[in-house]
CSV table of C-alpha atoms in Angstrom, one decimal:
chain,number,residue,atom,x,y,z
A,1,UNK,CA,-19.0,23.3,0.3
A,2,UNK,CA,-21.4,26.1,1.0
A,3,UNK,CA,-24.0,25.5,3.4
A,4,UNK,CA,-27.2,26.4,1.8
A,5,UNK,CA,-25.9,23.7,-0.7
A,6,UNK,CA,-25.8,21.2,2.3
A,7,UNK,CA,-29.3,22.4,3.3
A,8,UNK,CA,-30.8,22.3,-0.1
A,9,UNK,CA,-29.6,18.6,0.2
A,10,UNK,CA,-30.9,17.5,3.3
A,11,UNK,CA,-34.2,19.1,2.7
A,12,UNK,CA,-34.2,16.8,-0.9
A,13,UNK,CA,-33.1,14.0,0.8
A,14,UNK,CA,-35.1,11.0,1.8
A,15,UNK,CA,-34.5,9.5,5.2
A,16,UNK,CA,-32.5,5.9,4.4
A,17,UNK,CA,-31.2,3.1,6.7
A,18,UNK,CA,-28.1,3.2,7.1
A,19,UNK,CA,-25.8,0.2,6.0
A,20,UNK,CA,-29.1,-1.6,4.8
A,21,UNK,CA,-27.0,-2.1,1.4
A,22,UNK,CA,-25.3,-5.1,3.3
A,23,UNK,CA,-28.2,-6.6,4.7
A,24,UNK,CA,-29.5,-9.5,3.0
A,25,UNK,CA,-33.5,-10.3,2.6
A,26,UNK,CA,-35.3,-13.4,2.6
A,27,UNK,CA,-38.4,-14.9,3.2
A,28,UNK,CA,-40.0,-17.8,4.5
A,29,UNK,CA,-44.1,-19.4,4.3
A,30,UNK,CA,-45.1,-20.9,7.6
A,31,UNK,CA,-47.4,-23.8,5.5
A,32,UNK,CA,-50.8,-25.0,6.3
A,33,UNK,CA,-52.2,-28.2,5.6
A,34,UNK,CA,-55.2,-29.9,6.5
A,35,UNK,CA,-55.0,-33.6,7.1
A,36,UNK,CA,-57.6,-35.8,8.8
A,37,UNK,CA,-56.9,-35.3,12.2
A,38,UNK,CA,-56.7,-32.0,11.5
A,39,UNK,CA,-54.9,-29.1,10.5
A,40,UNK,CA,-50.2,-29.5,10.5
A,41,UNK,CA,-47.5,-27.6,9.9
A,42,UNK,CA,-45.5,-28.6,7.0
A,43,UNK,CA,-41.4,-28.6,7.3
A,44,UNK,CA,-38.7,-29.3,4.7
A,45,UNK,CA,-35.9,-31.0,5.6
A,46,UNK,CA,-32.5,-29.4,3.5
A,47,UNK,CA,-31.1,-31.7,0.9
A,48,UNK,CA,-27.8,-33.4,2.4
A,49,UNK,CA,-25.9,-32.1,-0.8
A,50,UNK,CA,-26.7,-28.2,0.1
A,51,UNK,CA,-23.6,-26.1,0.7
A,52,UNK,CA,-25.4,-24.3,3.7
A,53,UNK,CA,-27.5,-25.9,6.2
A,54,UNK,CA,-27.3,-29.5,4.9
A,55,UNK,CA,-30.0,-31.7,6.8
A,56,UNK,CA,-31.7,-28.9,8.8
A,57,UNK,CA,-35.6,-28.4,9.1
A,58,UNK,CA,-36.8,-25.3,7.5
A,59,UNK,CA,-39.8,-23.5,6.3
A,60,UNK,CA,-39.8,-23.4,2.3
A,61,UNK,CA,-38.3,-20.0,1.7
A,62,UNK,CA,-35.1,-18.2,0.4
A,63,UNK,CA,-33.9,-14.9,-0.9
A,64,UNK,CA,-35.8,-11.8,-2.6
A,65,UNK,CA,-34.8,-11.3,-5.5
A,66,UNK,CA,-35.4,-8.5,-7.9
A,67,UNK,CA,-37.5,-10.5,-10.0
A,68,UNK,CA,-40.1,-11.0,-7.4
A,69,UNK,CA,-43.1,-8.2,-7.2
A,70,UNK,CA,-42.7,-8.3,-2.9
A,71,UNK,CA,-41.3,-10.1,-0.4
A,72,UNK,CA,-44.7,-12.4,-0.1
A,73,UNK,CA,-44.3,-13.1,-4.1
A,74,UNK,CA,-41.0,-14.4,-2.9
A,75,UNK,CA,-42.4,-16.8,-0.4
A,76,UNK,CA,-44.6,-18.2,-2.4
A,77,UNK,CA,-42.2,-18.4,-4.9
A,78,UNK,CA,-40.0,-20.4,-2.6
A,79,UNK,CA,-42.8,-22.3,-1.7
A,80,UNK,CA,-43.9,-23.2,-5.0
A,81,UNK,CA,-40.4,-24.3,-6.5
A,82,UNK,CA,-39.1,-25.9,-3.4
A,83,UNK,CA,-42.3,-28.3,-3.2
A,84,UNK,CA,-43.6,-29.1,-6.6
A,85,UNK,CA,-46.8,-27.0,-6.8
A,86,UNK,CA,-48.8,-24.8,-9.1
A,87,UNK,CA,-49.6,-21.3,-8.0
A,88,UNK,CA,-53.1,-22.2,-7.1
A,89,UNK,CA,-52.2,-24.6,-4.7
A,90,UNK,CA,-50.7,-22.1,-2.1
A,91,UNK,CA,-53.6,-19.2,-1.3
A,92,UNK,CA,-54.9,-17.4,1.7
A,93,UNK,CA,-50.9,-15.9,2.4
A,94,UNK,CA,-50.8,-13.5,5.3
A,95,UNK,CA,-48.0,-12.0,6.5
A,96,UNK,CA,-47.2,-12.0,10.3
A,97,UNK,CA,-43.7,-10.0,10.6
A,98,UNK,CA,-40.4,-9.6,10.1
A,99,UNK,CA,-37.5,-11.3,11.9
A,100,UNK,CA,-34.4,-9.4,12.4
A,101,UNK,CA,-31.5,-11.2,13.1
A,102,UNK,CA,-28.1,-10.8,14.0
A,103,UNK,CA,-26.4,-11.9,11.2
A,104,UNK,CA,-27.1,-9.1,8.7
A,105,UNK,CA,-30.6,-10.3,7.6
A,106,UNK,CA,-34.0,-9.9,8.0
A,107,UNK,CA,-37.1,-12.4,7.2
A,108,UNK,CA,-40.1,-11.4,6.4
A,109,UNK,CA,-42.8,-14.3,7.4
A,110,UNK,CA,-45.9,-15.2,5.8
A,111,UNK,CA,-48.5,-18.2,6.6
A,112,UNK,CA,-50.0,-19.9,3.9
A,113,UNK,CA,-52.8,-22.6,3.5
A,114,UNK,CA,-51.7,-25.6,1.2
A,115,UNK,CA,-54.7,-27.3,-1.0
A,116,UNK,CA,-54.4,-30.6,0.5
A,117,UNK,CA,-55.4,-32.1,-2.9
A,118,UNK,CA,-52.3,-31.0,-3.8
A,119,UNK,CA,-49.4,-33.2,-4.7
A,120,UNK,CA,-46.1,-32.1,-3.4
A,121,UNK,CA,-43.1,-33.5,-5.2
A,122,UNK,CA,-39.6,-31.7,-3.6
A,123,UNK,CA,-36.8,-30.7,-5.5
A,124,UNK,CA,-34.7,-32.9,-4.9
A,125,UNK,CA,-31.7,-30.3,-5.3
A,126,UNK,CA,-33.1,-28.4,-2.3
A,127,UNK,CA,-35.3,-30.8,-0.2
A,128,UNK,CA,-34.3,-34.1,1.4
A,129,UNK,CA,-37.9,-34.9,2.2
A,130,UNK,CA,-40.9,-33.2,3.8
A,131,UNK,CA,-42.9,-34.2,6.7
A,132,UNK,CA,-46.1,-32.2,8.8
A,133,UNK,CA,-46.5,-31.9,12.3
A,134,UNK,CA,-49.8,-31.7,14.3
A,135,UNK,CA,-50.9,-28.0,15.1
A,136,UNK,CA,-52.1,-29.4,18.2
A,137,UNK,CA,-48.4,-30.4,19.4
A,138,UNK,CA,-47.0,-26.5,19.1
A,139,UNK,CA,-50.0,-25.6,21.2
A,140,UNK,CA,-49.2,-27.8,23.8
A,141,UNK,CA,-45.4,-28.2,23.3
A,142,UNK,CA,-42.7,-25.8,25.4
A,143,UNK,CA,-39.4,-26.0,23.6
A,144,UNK,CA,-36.4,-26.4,25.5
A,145,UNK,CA,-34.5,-22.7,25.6
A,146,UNK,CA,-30.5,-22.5,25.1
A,147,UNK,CA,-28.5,-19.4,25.1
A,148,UNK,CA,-26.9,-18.4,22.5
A,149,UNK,CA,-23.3,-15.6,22.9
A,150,UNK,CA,-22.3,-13.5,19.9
A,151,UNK,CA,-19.0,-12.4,20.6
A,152,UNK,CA,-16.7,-9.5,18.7
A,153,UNK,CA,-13.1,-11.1,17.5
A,154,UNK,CA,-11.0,-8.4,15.7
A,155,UNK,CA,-8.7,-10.8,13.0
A,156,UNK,CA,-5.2,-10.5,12.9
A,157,UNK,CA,-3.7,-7.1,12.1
A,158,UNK,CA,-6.5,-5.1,13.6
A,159,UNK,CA,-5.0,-1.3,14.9
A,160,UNK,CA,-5.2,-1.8,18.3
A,161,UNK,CA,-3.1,1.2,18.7
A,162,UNK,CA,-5.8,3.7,17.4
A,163,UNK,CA,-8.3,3.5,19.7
A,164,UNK,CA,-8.9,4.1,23.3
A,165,UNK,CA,-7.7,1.3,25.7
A,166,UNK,CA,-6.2,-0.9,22.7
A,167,UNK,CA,-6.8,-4.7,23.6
A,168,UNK,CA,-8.3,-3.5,26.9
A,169,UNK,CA,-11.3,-2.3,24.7
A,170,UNK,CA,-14.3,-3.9,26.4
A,171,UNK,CA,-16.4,-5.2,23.0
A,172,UNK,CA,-20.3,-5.3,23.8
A,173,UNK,CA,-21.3,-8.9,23.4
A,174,UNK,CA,-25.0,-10.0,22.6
A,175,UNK,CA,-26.9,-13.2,23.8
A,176,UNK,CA,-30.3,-14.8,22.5
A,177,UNK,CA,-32.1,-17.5,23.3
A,178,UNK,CA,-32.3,-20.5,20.8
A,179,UNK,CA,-35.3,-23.0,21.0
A,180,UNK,CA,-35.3,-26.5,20.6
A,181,UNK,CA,-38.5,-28.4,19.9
A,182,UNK,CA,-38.4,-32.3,19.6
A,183,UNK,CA,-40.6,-34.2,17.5
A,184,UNK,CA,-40.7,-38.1,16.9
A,185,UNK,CA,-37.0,-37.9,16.7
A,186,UNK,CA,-36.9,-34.9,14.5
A,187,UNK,CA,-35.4,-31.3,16.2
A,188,UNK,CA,-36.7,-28.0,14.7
A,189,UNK,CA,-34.3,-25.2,16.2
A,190,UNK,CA,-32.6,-22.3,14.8
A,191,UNK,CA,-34.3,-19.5,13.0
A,192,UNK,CA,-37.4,-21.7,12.1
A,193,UNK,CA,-37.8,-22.2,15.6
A,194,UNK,CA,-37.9,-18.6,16.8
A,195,UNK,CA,-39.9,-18.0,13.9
A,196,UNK,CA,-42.1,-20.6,14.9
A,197,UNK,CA,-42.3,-20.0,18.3
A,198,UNK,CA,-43.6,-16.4,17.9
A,199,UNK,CA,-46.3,-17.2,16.1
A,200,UNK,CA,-47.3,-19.8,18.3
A,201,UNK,CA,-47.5,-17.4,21.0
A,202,UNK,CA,-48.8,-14.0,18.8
A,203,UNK,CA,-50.9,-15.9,16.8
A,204,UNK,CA,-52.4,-19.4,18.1
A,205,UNK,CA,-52.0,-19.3,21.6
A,206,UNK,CA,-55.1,-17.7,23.4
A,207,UNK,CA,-54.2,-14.3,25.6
């Protein structure tokens, strides 16, 4: 190949993320709800007959799909289906970031208010039951911190033999830190938690 042909290319060519084809996108609504004492957070808890995640607490949220407009129609979407309610009933939707995380996905986060006149009814196919949880107690609470290793394991068969050092090769390992936060027997950890932590301290917490 000639390289003006290569140049012509380049200069044609629009700057791309490499291997983003195999990450997967979802996103999640960090719900709003005002109650008498105040305003709560509202968590699902998975439906025990989910093939991923049975039982967890979650945000209502899921995967973008091409049907949806953005990745905050998607939350809202989620939203919507997962709890039983009519567009109008989920408004004010900001987004606060995106979570990358290292298992080949990001989340894209929005908070929502909920009309508290609202009735949620959950699909029972993808929520066990709902329950809220006091702003006040996330402004107040410290979540217990665990860490997390994410190790490289070649499987079986892996050629060794073609690179430098064979099973010497020293593979980079990552840690994070998982949070655990405890509520009336209830534990919120994994990505809601990080998700949920950040926007305690960005967003609630005073500087």
């Amino acid at each position: 190949m000639e390289e003006h042909i290569i140049i012509e290319r380049l200069q044609a060519h629009e700057p791309i993320i490499l291997g983003e084809e195999a990450v997967r996108h979802y996103s999640i609504l960090i719900p709003f709800i005002k109650k008498e004492d105040g305003l709560h957070l509202l968590f699902e808890v998975r439906s025990l007959t989910m093939r991923r995640q049975p039982g967890e607490i979650c945000f209502p949220g899921g995967r973008v799909d091409r049907e949806d407009d953005s990745a905050k129609g998607a939350a809202v979407r989620e939203a919507r289906e997962e709890l039983g309610l009519c567009d109008a009933s989920i408004n004010r939707v900001y987004s606060f970031g995106k979570l990358l995380s290292p298992f080949g996905m990001t989340i894209s986060t929005y908070a929502g208010f909920l009309d508290q006149e609202s009735e949620i009814e959950p699909n029972p196919a993808e929520v066990e039951e709902v329950f809220t949880v006091p702003l006040s107690f996330f402004l107040n609470e410290t979540p217990d911190e665990h860490i997390i290793r994410v190790e490289v394991k070649p499987e079986d068969g892996f050629p060794y033999e073609l690179i430098a050092n064979g099973r010497e090769y020293q593979w980079q390992s990552r840690q994070y830190t998982e949070y655990f936060y405890h509520y009336e027997g209830r534990v919120i950890w994994g990505l809601t938690a990080r998700v949920l932590k950040e926007f305690v301290d960005k967003v609630l917490k005073d500087d």
